[in-house]
Coordinates of C-alpha atoms in Angstrom, one line a residue:
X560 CA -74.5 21.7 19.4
X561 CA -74.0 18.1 18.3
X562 CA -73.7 17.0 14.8
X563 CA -74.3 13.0 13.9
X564 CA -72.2 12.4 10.7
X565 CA -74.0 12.0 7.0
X566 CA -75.2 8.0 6.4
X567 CA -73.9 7.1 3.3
X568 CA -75.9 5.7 0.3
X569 CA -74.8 2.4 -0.7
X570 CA -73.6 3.6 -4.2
X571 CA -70.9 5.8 -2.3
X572 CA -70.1 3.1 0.3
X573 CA -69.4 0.5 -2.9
X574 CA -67.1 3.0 -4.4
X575 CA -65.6 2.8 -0.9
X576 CA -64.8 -0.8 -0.7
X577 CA -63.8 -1.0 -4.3
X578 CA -61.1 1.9 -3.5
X579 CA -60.0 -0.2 -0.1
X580 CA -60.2 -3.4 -2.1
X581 CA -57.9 -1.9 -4.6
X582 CA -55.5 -0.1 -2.5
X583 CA -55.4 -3.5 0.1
X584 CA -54.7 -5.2 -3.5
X585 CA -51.6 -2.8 -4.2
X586 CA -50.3 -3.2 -0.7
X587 CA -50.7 -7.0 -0.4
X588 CA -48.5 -6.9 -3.9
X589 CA -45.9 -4.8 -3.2
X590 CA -45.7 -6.5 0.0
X591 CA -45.3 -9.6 -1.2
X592 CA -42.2 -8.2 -3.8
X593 CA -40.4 -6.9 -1.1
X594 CA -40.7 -10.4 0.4
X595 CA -39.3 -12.0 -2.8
X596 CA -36.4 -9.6 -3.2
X597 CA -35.3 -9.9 0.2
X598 CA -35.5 -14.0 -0.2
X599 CA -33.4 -13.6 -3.4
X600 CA -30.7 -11.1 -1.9
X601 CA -30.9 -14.0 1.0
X602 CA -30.0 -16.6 -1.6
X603 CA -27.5 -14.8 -3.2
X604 CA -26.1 -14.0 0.3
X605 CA -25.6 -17.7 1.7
X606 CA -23.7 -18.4 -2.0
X607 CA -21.7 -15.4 -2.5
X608 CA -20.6 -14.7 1.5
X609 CA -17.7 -17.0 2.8
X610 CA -19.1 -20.1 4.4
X611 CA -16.2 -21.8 6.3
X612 CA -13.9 -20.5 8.7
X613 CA -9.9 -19.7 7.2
X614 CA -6.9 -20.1 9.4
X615 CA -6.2 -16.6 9.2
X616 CA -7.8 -13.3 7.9
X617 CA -8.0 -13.0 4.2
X618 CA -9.1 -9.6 2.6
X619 CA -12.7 -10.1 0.7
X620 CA -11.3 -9.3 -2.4
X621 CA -9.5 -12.3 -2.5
X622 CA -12.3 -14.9 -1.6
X623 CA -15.5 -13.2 -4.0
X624 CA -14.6 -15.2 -6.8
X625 CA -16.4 -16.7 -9.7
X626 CA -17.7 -20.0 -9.2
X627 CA -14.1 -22.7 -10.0
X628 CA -12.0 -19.8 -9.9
X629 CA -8.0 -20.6 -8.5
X630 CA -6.7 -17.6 -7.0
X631 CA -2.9 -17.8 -5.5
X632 CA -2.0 -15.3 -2.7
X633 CA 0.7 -14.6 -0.7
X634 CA 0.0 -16.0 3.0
X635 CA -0.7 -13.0 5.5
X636 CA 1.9 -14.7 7.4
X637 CA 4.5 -14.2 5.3
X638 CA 4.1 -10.5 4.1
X639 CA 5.9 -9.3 6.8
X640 CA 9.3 -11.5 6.2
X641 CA 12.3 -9.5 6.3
X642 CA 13.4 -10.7 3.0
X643 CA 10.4 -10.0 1.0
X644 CA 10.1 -6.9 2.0
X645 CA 13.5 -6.2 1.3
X646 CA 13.1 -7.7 -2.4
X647 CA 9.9 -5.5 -2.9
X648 CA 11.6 -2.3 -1.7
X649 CA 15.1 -3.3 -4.0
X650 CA 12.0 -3.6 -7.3
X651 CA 10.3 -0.6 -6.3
X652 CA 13.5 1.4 -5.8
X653 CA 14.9 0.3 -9.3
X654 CA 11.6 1.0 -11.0
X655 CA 11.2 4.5 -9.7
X656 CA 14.7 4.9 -10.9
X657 CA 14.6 3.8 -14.3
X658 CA 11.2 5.9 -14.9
X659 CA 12.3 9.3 -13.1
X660 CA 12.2 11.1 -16.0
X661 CA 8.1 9.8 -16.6
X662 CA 6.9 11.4 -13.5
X663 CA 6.0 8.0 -12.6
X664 CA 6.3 6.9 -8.8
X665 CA 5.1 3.5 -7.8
X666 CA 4.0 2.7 -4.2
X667 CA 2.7 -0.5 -4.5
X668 CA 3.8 -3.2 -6.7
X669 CA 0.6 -4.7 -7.3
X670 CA -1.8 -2.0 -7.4
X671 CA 0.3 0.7 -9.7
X672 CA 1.5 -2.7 -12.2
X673 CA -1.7 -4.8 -12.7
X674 CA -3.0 -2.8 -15.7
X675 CA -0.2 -2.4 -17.8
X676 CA 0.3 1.3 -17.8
X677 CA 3.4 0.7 -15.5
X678 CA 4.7 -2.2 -17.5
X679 CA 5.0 -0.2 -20.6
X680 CA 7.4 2.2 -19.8
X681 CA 9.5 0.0 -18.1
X682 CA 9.9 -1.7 -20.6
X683 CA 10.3 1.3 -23.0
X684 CA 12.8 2.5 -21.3
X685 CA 14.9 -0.7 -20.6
X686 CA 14.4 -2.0 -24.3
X687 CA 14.8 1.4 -25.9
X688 CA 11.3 0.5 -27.9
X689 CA 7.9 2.2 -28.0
X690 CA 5.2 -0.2 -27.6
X691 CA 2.5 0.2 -30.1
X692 CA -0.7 0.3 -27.6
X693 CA -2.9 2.7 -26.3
X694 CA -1.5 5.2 -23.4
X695 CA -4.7 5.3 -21.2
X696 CA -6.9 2.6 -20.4
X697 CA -9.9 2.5 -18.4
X698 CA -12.2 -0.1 -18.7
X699 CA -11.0 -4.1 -18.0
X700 CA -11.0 -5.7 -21.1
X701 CA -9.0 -2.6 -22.9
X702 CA -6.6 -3.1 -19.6
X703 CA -6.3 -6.9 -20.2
X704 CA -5.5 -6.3 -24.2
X705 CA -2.9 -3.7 -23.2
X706 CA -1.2 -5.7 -20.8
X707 CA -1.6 -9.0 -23.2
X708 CA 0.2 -6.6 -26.2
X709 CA 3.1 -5.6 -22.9
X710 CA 3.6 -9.2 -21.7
X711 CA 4.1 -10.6 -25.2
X712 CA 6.9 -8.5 -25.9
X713 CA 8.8 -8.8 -22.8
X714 CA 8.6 -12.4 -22.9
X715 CA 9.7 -12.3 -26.5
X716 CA 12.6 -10.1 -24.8
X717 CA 13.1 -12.2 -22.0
X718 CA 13.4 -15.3 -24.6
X719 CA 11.9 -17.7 -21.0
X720 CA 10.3 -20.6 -22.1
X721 CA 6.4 -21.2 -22.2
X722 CA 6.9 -23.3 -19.7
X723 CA 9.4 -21.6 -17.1
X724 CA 6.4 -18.5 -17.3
X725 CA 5.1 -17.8 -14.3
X726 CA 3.0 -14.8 -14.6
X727 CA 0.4 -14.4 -17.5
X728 CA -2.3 -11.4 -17.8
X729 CA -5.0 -12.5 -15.6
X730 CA -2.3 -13.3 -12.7
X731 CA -1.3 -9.4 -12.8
X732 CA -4.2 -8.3 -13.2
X733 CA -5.5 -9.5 -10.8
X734 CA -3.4 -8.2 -8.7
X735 CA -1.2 -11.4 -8.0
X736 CA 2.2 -10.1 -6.3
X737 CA 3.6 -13.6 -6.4
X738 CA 3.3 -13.4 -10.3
X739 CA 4.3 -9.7 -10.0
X740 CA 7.4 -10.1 -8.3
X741 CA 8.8 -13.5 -10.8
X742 CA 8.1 -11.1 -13.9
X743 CA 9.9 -8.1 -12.2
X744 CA 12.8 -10.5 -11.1
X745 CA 13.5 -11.6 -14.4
X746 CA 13.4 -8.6 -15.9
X747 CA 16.2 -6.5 -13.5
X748 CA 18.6 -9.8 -14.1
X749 CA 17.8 -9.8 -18.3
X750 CA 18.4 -5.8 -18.3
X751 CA 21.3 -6.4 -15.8
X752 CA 19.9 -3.9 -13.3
X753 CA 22.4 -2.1 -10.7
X754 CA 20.2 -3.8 -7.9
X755 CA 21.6 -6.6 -5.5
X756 CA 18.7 -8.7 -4.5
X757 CA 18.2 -10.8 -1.5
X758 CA 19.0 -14.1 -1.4
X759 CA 17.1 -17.1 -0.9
X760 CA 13.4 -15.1 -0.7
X761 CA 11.0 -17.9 0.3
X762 CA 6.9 -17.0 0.1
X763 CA 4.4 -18.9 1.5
X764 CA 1.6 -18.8 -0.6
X765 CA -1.9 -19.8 -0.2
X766 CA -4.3 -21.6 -3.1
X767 CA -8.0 -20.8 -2.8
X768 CA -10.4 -22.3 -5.1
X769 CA -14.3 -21.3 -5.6
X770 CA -16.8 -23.7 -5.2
X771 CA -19.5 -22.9 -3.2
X772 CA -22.6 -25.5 -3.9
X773 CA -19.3 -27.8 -2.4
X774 CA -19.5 -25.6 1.3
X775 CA -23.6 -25.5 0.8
X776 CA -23.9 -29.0 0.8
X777 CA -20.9 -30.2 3.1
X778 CA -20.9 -27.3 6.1
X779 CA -24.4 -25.0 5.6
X780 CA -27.5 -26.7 5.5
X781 CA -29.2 -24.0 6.6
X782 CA -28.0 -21.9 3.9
X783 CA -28.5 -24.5 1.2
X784 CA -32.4 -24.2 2.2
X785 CA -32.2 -20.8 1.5
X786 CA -30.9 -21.1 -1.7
X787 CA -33.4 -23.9 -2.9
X788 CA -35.9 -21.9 -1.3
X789 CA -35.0 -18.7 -3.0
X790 CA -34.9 -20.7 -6.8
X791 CA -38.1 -22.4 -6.2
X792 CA -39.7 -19.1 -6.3
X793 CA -37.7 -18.0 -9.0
X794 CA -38.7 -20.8 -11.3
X795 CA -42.0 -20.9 -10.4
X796 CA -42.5 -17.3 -11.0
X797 CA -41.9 -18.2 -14.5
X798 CA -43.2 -21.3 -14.9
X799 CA -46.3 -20.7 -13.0
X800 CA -47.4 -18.7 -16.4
X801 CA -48.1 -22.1 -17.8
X802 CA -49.6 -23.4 -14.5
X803 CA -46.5 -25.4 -13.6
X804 CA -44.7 -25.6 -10.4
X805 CA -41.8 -26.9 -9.2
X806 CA -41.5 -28.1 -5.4
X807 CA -38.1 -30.3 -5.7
X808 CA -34.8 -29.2 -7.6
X809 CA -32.8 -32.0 -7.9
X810 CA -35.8 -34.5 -9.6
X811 CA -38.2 -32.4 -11.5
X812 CA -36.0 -30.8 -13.5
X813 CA -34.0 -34.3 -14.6
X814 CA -35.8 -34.7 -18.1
X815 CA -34.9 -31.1 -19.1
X816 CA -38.5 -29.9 -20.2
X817 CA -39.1 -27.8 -17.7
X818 CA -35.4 -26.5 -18.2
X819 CA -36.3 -25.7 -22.1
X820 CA -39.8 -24.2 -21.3
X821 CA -38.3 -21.8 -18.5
X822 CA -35.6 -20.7 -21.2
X823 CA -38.5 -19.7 -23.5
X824 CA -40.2 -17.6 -20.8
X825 CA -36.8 -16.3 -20.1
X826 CA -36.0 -15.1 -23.3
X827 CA -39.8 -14.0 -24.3
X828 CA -39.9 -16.7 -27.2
X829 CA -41.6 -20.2 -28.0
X830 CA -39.7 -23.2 -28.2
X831 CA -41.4 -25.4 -31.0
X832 CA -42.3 -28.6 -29.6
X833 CA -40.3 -30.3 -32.0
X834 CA -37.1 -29.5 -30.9
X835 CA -37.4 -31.2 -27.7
X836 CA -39.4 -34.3 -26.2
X837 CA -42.3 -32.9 -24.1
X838 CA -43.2 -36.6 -22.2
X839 CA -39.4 -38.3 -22.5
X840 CA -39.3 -41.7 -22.6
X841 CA -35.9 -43.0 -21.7
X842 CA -32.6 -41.7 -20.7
X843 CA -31.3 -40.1 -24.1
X844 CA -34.0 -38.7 -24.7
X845 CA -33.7 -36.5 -21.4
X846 CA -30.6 -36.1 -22.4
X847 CA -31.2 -34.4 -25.4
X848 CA -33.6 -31.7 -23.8
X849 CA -30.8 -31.0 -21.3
X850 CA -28.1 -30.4 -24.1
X851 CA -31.3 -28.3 -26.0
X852 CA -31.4 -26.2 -22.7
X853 CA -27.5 -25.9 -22.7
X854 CA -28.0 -24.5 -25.9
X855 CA -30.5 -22.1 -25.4
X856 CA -29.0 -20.7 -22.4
X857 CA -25.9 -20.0 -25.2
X858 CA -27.8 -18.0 -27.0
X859 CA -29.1 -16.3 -24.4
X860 CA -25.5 -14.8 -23.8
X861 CA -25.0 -17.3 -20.6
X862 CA -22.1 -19.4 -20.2
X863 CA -22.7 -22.9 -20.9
X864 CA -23.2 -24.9 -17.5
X865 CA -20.2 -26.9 -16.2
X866 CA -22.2 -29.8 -15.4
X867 CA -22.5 -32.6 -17.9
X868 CA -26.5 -33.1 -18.9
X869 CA -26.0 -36.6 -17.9
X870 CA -25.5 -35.2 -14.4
X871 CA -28.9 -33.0 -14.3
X872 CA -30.7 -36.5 -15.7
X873 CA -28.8 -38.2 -12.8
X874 CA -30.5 -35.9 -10.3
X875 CA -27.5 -34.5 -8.9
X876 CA -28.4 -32.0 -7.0
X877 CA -25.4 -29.6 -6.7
X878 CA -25.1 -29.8 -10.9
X879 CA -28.7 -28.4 -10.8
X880 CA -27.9 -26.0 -8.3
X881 CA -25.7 -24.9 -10.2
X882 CA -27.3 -24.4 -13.8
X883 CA -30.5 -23.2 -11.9
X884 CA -28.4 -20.5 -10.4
X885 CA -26.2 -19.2 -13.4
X886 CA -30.2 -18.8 -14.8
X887 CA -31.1 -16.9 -11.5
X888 CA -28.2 -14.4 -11.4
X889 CA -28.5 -13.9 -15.0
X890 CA -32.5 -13.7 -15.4
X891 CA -33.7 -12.7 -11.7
X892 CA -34.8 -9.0 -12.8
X893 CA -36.4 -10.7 -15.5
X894 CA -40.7 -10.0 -14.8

C-alpha cells in the first residue's frame, strides 16, 4: 500500500512561507542580541579585568576599583612579618578584653572593624559614653554614616590633629588594615591600655591606582578594539533611530552634537535645537555642546565626566573613551 503525500494549494503553501519567514525573522533577531550582549560583556571584560601583570598576587578585591580610585594595601610580602603579626594579635587580644562582657569576639581586624559596629563599643566602653547611632546597620551608606558619627568622636577624644589623621571612613571601610591598625594604636596608648606593643613595626605597603583607558591604550591593543568595538554598536543602536552612525570615536563625536542627541534618546526626551549648535562653527561653539552634554548626563543621575570638554573637542581619544563609557555602563540596558 503506498501513499504519495497531499499537494498543497498555494494559499496553504503562502501561509507556510509567511510562518518560516516569520519564525527565520525571530531567530535572526534574537540571534543577533545574543551577539550584542556577548560583545558588550566583551567590552566590559577587557576594562574591568586586570590588564598588566603585578609583581606579586593581589586578591581581586583589591584591584576592581572605580575608574581613578587610590587604594593602599599592605604588601603580601609583608603580612607575614613577625612583628606585625605580633602587633595585630596584642590589638586583637586587648579588644576582645575590653568587650568581654558584649559577647563580642573579633577574628579579623579588618573584616569585624570596617563598619563601625565594632568601633562603637570600644569606644563605649573605654570612654564610658553611649554613642547616639543606630545599633544595626546593613546597607553601605547607613554603615559609612555610622562609622562617620564613631570616628568623629574618637578623634574629638583622641584631640590628633587633622593633619596627623591617618585613617578616615572610606580607608576602614574599605577594609584598609594599614588605616585600621594607626586608629587602633592610638587609641590603646590615649586609653593607656595594659598592652606592650612591639617596637619598631615597619609595613610595606603597596599604592594601586585605577585607570584603565591608561593600560588599554599603553599595553592591550587588542582589548582597546574591543571596547571601541563594543561602543560603536552601543551608540549606533541609539543613534541609528535618527539614521546616524558613528564609525570613529575619538573625531565624530568632537563637536558634542551627537553627544547631546544620544542623551535625548537616552533619557526618552527632545533636546530643543536651541540649546545647542546643530552645524558648529568654531571651537567654542563645540565647546558649548560638550559642556550641554556634561550637563544632561547630570541630570540624568551620571557623574559628570572627568575629562575637560576642551579634551573631547581636541579628539582625545582616551577622554571620549571615557565619557562614552560612563554612558555605556549606565544606559546599556537601555532599548
Amino acid at each position: 500500500l503506498h501513499s504519495s503525500p497531499t499537494p498543497k494549494s498555494p494559499s496553504s503553501r503562502k501561509k507556510d512561507d509567511s510562518f518560516l519567514g516569520k519564525l527565520g525573522g525571530t531567530l535572526a533577531r534574537r540571534k543577533k542580541a545574543k551577539e550584542v550582549s556577548e560583545l558588550q560583556e566583551e567590552g566590559m571584560n577587557a576594562i574591568n579585568l586586570p590588564l598588566s601583570p603585578t609583581p606579586f598576587e593581589l586578591h581581586p578585591e583589591d584591584i576592581m576599583l572605580e575608574e581613578n580610585e587610590v587604594r593602599t594595601m599592605v604588601d603580601p610580602n609583608s603580612k607575614n612579618d613577625r612583628k606585625l603579626q605580633e602587633l595585630i594579635k596584642v590589638l586583637i587580644d586587648w579588644i576582645n578584653d575590653v568587650l568581654v562582657g558584649e559577647r563580642i569576639i573579633v577574628k579579623d581586624l579588618a573584616e569585624d572593624l570596617y563598619d563601625g559596629q565594632v568601633l562603637q563599643k570600644l569606644f563605649e566602653k573605654l570612654e564610658g559614653e553611649k554613642l547616639n547611632v543606630a545599633e544595626v546597620t546593613q546597607s553601605e551608606i547607613a554603615q559609612k554614616q555610622k562609622l562617620q558619627t564613631v570616628l568623629e568622636k574618637i578623634n574629638d577624644a583622641l584631640k590628633v590633629s587633622t593633619r596627623s589623621i591617618k585613617w578616615n571612613v572610606d580607608s576602614v571601610h574599605a577594609k584598609s588594615i594599614v588605616a585600621i591598625l594607626h586608629l587602633l594604636v592610638e587609641l590603646s596608648q590615649h586609653f593607656r591600655a595594659p598592652i606592650r606593643l612591639p617596637d619598631h613595626v615597619s609595613i610595606q605597603v603597596v599604592v594601586v591606582q585605577r585607570d584603565a583607558f591608561d593600560t588599554l591604550l599603553d599595553h592591550a591593543p587588542d582589548k582597546l578594539n574591543v571596547v571601541k568595538k563594543t561602543l560603536i554598536t552601543f551608540v549606533n543602536k541609539h543613534l541609528n533611530k535618527l539614521n546616524l552612525e558613528v564609525a570613529e570615536l575619538d573625531t565624530q563625536f568632537a563637536d558634542g552634537v551627537y553627544l547631546v542627541l544620544l542623551m535625548g534618546l537616552l533619557e526618552g526626551y527632545f533636546v530643543p535645537l536651541y540649546n545647542f549648535f546643530l552645524t558648529p562653527e568654531n571651537f567654542d561653539q563645540k565647546v558649548h555642546n560638550v559642556s550641554f552634554s556634561f550637563e544632561l548626563m547630570q541630570d540624568g543621575d551620571l557623574e559628570r565626566p572627568k575629562p575637560r570638554p576642551e579634551d573631547i573637542v581636541n579628539c582625545d581619544l582616551k577622554s571620549t573613551l571615557r565619557v562614552l563609557y560612563n554612558l555605556f555602563t549606565g544606559y546599556r540596558h537601555v532599548d
